[in-house]
mmCIF file of C-alpha atoms in Angstrom:
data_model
loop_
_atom_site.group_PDB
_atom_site.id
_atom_site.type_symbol
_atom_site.label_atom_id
_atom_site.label_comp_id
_atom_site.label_asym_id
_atom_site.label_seq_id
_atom_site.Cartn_x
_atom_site.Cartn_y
_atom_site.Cartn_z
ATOM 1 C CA UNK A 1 87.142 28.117 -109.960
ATOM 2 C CA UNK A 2 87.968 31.510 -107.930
ATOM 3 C CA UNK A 3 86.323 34.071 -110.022
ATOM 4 C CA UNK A 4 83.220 34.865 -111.355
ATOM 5 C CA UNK A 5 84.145 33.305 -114.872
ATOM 6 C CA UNK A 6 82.586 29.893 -116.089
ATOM 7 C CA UNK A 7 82.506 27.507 -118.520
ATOM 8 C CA UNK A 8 79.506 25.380 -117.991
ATOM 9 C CA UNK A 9 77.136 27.756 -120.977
ATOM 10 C CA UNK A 10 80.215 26.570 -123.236
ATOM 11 C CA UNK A 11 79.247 23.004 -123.585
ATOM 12 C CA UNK A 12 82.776 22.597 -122.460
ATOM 13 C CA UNK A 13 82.922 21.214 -118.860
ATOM 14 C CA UNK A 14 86.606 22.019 -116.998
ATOM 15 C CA UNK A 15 87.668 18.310 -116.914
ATOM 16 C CA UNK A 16 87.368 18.474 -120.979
ATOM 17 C CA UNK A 17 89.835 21.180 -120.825
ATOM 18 C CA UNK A 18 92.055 19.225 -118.616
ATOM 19 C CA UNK A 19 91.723 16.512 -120.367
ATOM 20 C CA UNK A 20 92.650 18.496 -123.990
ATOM 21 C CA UNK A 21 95.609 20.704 -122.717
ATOM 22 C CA UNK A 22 97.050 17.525 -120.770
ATOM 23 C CA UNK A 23 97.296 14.434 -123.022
ATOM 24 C CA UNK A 24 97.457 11.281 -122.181
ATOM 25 C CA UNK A 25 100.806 8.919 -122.524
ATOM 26 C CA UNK A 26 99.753 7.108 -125.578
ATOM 27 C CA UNK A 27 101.659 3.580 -126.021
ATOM 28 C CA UNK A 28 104.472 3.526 -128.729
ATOM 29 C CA UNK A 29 102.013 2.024 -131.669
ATOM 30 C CA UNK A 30 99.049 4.938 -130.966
ATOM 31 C CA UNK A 31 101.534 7.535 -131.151
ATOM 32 C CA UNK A 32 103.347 6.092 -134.503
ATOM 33 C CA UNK A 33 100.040 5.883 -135.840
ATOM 34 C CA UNK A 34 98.530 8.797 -135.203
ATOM 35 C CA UNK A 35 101.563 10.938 -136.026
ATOM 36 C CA UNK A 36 101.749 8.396 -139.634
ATOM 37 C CA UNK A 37 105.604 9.610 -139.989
ATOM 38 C CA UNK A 38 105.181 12.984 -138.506
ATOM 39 C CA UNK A 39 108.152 14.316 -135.542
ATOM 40 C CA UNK A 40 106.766 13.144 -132.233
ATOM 41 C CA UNK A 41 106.772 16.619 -130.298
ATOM 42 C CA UNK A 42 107.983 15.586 -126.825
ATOM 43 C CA UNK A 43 107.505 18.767 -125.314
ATOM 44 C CA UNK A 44 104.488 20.845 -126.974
ATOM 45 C CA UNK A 45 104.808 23.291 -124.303
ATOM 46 C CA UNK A 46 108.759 24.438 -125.498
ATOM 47 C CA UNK A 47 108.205 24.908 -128.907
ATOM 48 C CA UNK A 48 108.755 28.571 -130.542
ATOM 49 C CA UNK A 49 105.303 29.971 -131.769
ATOM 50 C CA UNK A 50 107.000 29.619 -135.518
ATOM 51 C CA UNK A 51 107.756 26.664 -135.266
ATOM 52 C CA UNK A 52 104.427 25.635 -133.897
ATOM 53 C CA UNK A 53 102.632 26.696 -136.857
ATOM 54 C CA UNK A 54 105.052 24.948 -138.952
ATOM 55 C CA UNK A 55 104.292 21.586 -137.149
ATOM 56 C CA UNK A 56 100.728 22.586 -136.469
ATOM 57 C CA UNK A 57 99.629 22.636 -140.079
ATOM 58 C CA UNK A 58 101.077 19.325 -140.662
ATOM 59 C CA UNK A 59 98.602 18.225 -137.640
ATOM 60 C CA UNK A 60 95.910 19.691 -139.011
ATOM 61 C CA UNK A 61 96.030 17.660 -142.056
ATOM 62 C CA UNK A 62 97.099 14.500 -140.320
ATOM 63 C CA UNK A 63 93.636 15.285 -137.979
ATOM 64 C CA UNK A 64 91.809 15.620 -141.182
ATOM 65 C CA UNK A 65 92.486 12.182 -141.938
ATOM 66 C CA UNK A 66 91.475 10.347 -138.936
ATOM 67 C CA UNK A 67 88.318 9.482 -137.427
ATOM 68 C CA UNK A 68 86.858 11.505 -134.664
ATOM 69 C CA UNK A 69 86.732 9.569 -130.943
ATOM 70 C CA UNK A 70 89.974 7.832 -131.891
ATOM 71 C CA UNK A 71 92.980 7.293 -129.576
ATOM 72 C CA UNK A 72 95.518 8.495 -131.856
ATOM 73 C CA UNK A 73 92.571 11.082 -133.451
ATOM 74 C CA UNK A 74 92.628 12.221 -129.633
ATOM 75 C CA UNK A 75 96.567 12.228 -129.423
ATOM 76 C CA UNK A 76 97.198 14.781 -132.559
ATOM 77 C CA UNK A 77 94.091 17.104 -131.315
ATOM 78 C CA UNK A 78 95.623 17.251 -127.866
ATOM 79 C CA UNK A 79 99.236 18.287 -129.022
ATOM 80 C CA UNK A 80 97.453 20.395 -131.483
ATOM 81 C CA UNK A 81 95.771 22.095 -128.176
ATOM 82 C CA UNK A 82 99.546 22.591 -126.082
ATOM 83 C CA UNK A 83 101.390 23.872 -129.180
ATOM 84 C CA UNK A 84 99.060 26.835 -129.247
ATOM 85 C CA UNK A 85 98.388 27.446 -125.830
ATOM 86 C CA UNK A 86 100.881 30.448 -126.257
ATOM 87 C CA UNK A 87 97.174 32.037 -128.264
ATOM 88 C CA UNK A 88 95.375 31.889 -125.509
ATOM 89 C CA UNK A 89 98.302 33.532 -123.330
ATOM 90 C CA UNK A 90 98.381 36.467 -125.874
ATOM 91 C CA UNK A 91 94.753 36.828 -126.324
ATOM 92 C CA UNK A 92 94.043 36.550 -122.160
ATOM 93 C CA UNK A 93 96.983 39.552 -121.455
ATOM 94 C CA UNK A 94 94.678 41.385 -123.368
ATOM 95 C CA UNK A 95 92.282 41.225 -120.036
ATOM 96 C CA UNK A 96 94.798 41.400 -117.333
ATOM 97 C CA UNK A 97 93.190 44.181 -115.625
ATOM 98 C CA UNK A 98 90.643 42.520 -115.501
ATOM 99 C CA UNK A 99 89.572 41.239 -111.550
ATOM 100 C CA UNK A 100 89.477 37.792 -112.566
ATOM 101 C CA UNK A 101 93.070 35.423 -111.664
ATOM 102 C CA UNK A 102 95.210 35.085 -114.664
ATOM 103 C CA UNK A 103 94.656 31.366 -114.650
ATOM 104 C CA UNK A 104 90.762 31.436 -114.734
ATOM 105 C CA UNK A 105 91.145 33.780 -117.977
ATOM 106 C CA UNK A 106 93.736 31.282 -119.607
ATOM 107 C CA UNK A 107 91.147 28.675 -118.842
ATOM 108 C CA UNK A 108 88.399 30.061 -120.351
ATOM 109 C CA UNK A 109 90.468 31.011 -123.590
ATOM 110 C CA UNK A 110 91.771 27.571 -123.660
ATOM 111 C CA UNK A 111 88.111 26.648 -124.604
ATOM 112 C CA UNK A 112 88.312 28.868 -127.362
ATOM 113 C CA UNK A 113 91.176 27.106 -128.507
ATOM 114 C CA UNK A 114 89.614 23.833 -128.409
ATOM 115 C CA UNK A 115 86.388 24.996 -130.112
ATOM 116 C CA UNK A 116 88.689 27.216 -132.749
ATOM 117 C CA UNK A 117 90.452 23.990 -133.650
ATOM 118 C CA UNK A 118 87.423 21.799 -134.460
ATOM 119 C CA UNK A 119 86.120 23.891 -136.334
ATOM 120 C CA UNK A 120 89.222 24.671 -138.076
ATOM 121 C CA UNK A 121 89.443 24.390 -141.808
ATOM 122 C CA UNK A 122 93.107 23.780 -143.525
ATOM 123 C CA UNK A 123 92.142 23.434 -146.922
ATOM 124 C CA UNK A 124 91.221 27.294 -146.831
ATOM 125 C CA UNK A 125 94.722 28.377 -146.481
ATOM 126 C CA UNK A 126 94.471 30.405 -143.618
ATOM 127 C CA UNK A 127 96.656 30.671 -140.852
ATOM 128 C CA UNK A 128 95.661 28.640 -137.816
ATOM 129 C CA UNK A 129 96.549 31.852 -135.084
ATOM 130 C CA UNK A 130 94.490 34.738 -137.489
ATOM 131 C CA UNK A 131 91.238 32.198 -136.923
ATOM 132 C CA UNK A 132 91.633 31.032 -133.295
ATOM 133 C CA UNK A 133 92.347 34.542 -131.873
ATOM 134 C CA UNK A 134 89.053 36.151 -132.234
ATOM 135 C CA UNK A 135 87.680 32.704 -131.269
ATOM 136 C CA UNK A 136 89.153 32.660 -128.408
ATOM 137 C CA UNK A 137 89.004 36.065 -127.151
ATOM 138 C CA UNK A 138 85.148 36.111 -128.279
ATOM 139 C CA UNK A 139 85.323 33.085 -125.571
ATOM 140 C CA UNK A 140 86.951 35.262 -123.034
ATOM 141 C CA UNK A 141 84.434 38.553 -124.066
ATOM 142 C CA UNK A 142 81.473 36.501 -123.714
ATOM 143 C CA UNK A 143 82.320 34.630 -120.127
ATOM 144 C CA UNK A 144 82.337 38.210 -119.056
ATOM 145 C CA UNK A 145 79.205 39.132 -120.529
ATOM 146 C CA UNK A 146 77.674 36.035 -118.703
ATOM 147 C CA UNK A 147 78.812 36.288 -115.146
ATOM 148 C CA UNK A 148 78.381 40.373 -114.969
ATOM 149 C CA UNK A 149 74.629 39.996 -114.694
ATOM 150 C CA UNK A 150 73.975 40.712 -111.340
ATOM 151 C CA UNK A 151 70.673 37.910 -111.428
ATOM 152 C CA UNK A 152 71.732 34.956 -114.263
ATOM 153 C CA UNK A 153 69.614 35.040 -116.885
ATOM 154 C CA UNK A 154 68.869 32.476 -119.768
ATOM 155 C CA UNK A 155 71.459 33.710 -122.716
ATOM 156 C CA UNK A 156 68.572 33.707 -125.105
ATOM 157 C CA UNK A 157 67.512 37.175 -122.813
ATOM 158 C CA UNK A 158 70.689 38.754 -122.508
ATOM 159 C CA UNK A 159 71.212 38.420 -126.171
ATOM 160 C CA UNK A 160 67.575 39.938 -126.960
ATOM 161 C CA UNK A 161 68.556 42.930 -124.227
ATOM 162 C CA UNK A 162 71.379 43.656 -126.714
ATOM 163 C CA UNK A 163 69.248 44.103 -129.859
ATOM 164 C CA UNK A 164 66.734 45.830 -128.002
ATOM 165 C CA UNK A 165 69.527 48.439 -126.886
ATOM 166 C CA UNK A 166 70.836 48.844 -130.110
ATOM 167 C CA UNK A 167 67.306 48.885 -131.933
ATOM 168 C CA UNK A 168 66.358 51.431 -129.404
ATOM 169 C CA UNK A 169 69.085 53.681 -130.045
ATOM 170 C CA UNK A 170 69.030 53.707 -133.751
ATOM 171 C CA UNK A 171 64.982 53.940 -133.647
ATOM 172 C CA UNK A 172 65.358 57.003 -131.203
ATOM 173 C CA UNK A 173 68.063 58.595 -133.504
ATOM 174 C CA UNK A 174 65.465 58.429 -136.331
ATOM 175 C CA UNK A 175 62.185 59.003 -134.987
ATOM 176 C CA UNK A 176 63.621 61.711 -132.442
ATOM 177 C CA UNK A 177 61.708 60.103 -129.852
ATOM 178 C CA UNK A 178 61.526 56.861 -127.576
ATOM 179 C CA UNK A 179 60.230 54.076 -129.454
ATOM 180 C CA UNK A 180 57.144 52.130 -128.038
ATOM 181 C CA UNK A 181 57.140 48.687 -127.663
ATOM 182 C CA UNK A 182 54.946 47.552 -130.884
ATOM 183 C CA UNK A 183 57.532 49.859 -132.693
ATOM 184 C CA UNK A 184 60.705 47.549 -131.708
ATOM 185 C CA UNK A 185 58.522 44.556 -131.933
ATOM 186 C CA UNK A 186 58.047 44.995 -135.412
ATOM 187 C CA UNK A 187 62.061 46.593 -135.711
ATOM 188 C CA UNK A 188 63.126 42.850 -134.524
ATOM 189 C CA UNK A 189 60.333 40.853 -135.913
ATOM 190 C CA UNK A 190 59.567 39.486 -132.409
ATOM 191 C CA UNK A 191 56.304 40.031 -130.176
ATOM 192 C CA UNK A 192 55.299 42.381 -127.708
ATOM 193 C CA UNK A 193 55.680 40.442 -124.976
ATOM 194 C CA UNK A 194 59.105 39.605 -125.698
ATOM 195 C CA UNK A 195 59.584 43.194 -125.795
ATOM 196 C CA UNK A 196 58.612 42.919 -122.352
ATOM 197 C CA UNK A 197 60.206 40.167 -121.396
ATOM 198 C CA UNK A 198 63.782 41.713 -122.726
ATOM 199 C CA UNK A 199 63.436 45.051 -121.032
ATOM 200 C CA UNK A 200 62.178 43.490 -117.669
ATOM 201 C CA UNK A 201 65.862 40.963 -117.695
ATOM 202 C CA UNK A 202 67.736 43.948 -118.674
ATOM 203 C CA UNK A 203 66.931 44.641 -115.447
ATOM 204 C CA UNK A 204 69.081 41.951 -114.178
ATOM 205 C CA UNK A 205 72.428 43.380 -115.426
ATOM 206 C CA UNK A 206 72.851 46.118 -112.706
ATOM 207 C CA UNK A 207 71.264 45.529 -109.495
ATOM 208 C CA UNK A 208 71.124 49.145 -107.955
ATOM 209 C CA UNK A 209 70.959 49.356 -104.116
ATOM 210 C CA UNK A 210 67.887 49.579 -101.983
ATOM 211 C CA UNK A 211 68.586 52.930 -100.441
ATOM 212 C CA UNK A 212 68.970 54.495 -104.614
ATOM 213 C CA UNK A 213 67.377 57.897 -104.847
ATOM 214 C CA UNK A 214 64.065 57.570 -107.028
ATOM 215 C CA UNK A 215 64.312 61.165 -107.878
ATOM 216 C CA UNK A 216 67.516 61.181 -109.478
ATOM 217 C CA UNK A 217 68.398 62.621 -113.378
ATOM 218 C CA UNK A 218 67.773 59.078 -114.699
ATOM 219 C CA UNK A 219 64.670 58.244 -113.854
ATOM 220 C CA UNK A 220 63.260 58.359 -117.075
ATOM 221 C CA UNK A 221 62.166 54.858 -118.538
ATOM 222 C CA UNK A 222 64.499 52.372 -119.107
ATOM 223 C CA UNK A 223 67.686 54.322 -117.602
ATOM 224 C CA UNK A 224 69.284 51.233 -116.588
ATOM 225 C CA UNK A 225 70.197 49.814 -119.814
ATOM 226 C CA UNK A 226 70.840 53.619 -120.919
ATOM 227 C CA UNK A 227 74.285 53.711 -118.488
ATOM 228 C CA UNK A 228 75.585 50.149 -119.730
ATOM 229 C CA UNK A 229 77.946 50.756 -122.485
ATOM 230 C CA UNK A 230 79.724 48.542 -125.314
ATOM 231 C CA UNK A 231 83.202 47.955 -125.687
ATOM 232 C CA UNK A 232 84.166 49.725 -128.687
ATOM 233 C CA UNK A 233 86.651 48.021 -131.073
ATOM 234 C CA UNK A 234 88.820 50.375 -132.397
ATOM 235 C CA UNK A 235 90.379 49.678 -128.454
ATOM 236 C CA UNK A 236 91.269 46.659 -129.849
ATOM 237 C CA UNK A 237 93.295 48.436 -132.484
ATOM 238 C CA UNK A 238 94.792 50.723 -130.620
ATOM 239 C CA UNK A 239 96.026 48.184 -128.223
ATOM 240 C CA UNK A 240 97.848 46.339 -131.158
ATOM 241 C CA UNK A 241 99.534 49.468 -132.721
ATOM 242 C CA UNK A 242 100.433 50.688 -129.291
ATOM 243 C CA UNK A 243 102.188 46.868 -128.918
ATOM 244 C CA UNK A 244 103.786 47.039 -132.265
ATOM 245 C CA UNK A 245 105.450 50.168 -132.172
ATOM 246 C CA UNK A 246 108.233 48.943 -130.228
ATOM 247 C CA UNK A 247 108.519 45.934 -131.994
ATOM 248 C CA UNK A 248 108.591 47.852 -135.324
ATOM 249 C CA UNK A 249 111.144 50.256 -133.811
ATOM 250 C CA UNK A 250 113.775 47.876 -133.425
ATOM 251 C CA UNK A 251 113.619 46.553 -136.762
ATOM 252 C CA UNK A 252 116.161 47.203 -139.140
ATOM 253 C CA UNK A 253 115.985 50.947 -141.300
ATOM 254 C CA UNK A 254 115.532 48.882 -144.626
ATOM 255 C CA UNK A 255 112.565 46.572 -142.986
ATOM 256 C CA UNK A 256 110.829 49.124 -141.438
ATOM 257 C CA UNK A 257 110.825 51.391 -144.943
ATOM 258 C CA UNK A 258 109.261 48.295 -146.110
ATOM 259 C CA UNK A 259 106.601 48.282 -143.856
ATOM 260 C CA UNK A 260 105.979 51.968 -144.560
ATOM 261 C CA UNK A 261 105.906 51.511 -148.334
ATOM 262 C CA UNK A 262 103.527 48.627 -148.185
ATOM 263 C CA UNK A 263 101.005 49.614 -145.449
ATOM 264 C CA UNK A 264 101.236 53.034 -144.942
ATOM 265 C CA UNK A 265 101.901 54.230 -148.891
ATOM 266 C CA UNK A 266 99.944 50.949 -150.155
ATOM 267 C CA UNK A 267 102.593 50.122 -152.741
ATOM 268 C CA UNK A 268 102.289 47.154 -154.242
ATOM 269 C CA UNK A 269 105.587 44.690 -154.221
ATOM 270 C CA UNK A 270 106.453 45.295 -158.040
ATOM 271 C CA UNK A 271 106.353 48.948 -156.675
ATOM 272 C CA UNK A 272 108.809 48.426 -153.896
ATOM 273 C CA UNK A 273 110.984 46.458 -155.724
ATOM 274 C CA UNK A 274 111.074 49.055 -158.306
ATOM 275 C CA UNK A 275 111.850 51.804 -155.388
ATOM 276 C CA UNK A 276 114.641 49.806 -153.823
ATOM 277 C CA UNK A 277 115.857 48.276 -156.944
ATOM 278 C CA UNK A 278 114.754 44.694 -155.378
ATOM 279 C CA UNK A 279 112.498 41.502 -157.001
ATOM 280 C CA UNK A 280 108.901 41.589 -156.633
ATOM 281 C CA UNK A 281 110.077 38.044 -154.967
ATOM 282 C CA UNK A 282 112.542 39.132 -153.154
ATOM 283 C CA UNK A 283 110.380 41.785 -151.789
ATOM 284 C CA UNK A 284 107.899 39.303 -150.561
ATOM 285 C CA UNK A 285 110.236 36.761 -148.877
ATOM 286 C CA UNK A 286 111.336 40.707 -147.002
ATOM 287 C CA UNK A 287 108.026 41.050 -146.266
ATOM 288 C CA UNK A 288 107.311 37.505 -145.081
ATOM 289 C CA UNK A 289 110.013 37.734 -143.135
ATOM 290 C CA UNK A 290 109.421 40.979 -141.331
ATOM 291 C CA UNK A 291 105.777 40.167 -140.746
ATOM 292 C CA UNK A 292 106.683 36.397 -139.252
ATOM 293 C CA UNK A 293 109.477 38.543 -136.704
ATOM 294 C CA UNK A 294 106.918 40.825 -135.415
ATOM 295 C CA UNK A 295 103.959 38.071 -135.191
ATOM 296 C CA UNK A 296 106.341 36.127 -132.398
ATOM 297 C CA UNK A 297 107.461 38.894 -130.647
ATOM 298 C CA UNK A 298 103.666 39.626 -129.947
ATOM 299 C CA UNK A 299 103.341 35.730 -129.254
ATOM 300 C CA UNK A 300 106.154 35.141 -126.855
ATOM 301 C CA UNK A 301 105.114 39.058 -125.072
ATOM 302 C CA UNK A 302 108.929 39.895 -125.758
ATOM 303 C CA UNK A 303 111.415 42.684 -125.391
ATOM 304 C CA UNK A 304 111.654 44.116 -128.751
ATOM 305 C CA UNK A 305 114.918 43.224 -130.272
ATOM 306 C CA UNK A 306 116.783 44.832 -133.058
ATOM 307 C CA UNK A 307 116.397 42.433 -135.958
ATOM 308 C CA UNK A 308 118.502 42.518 -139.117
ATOM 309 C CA UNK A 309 117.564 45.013 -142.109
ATOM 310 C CA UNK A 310 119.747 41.569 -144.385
ATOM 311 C CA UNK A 311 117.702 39.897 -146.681
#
């Protein structure tokens, strides 16, 4: 690949991924088999994201029943992988600023996708996208995190550098002071020397130049992993309102009080049936409704369009 991103610490090598997001022409009696009475999907790729989950939880259940390593087990996991590629899309514009080519991030989410759907569970009743998304972008977060060392390190290290920073901040909030190294030691239940061990890679994750003052304000012990930061998550929620609000905007005046009376008043749907002089069913099938609208627009990265207040 181009960039800096990788898959090889996946477990996932790139011809896997080519292999899952492009599958093979199965003959007539694999396919009929595999999809047991299910529409063949022709075209994964040109299905709407609705109508992807539709046909995706049928899959799911259809996967459920076959036996791993199978050709037609292989056939339903593959279209399972192309009729939510438009996931890993969402979840990877989330990083276009990133330096990285578009493609390389797609890649790497696509392994997300393909771990997020064997490990996927249908019998829980959760909606395939709201468990592959954080999958997926956890994929994308941590391919970063692995090619930003400036020397590669095992992952067992840069892991341990991470709960070393954050045991040494909370330790220094409460003792007022620097902890030593038997203090985190015993904070971590680890040893000493791996104490050692995770403050000397830490060194690894910035490589300063050669020609660095020595005497500058940060020369105090460990000011390396004192400048690296964490990515703070609320981002991540700011980044969705900001997306929704247009999307919410052109909805209809009825849906959008909806919205407001559920999620920003907390009304229950008796409550806002009994405020608009609605069901408590007809309410939800609103609410469905509205919900299902504004999770494709964010799929397909669409214009927001005015969508009917009718119900």
């Amino acid at each position: 690949m181009s960039s800096g991103i990788h898959t090889a610490s996946s477990g996932i090598r790139t011809d896997q991924i080519a292999a899952a997001a492009a599958p093979p022409p199965p003959g007539h009696e694999v396919r009929r088999t595999a999809l047991d009475g299910l529409p063949e999907i022709t075209d994964p790729l040109s299905v709407s994201p609705v109508d992807a989950r539709t046909l995706s939880t049928s899959l799911f259940k259809r996967l459920d029943a076959l036996d791993e390593g199978t050709p037609e087990y292989s056939y339903v996991r593959n279209t399972l992988v192309e009729l939510n590629l438009s996931l890993v899309k969402f979840a990877a514009q989330r990083f276009r600023n990133r330096a990285e080519p578009m493609e390389d991030i797609v890649q790497v989410g696509t392994i997300g996708l393909i771990k997020a759907i064997n490990r996927f569970d249908v019998d829980r009743g959760v909606e395939f996208a709201s468990f592959a998304l954080p999958t997926i972008v956890g994929e994308i977060k941590r391919s970063f995190r692995d090619t930003s060392w400036a020397v590669q390190v095992p992952r067992r290290l840069q892991e341990l550098r991470i709960d070393l920073a954050k045991a040494r901040d909370a330790m220094e909030q409460h003792l007022g002071r620097l902890p030593t190294a038997p203090e985190l030691a015993e904070r971590l239940g680890i040893t000493e020397a791996e104490v050692v061990e995770g403050e000397q890679a830490a060194n690894g994750y910035v490589a300063r130049s050669l020609d660095w003052p020595l005497d500058d304000d940060e020369g105090s012990p460990n000011a390396v992993t004192r400048t690296l930061g964490e990515e703070d998550p609320a981002f991540d929620i700011v980044e969705s309102v900001e997306s929704l609000k247009p999307l919410i905007a052109g909805l209809g005046d009825r849906d959008r009080l909806i919205l407001s009376l559920r999620f920003g008043e907390e009304l229950t749907q008796s409550e806002i049936g009994a405020r608009l002089g609605l069901s408590q069913m007809h309410v939800s099938r609103l609410l469905a409704r509205i919900c299902s609208t504004l999770r494709t627009a964010l799929l397909d990265d669409a214009q927001p369009r005015a969508a009917s207040g009718s119900g």
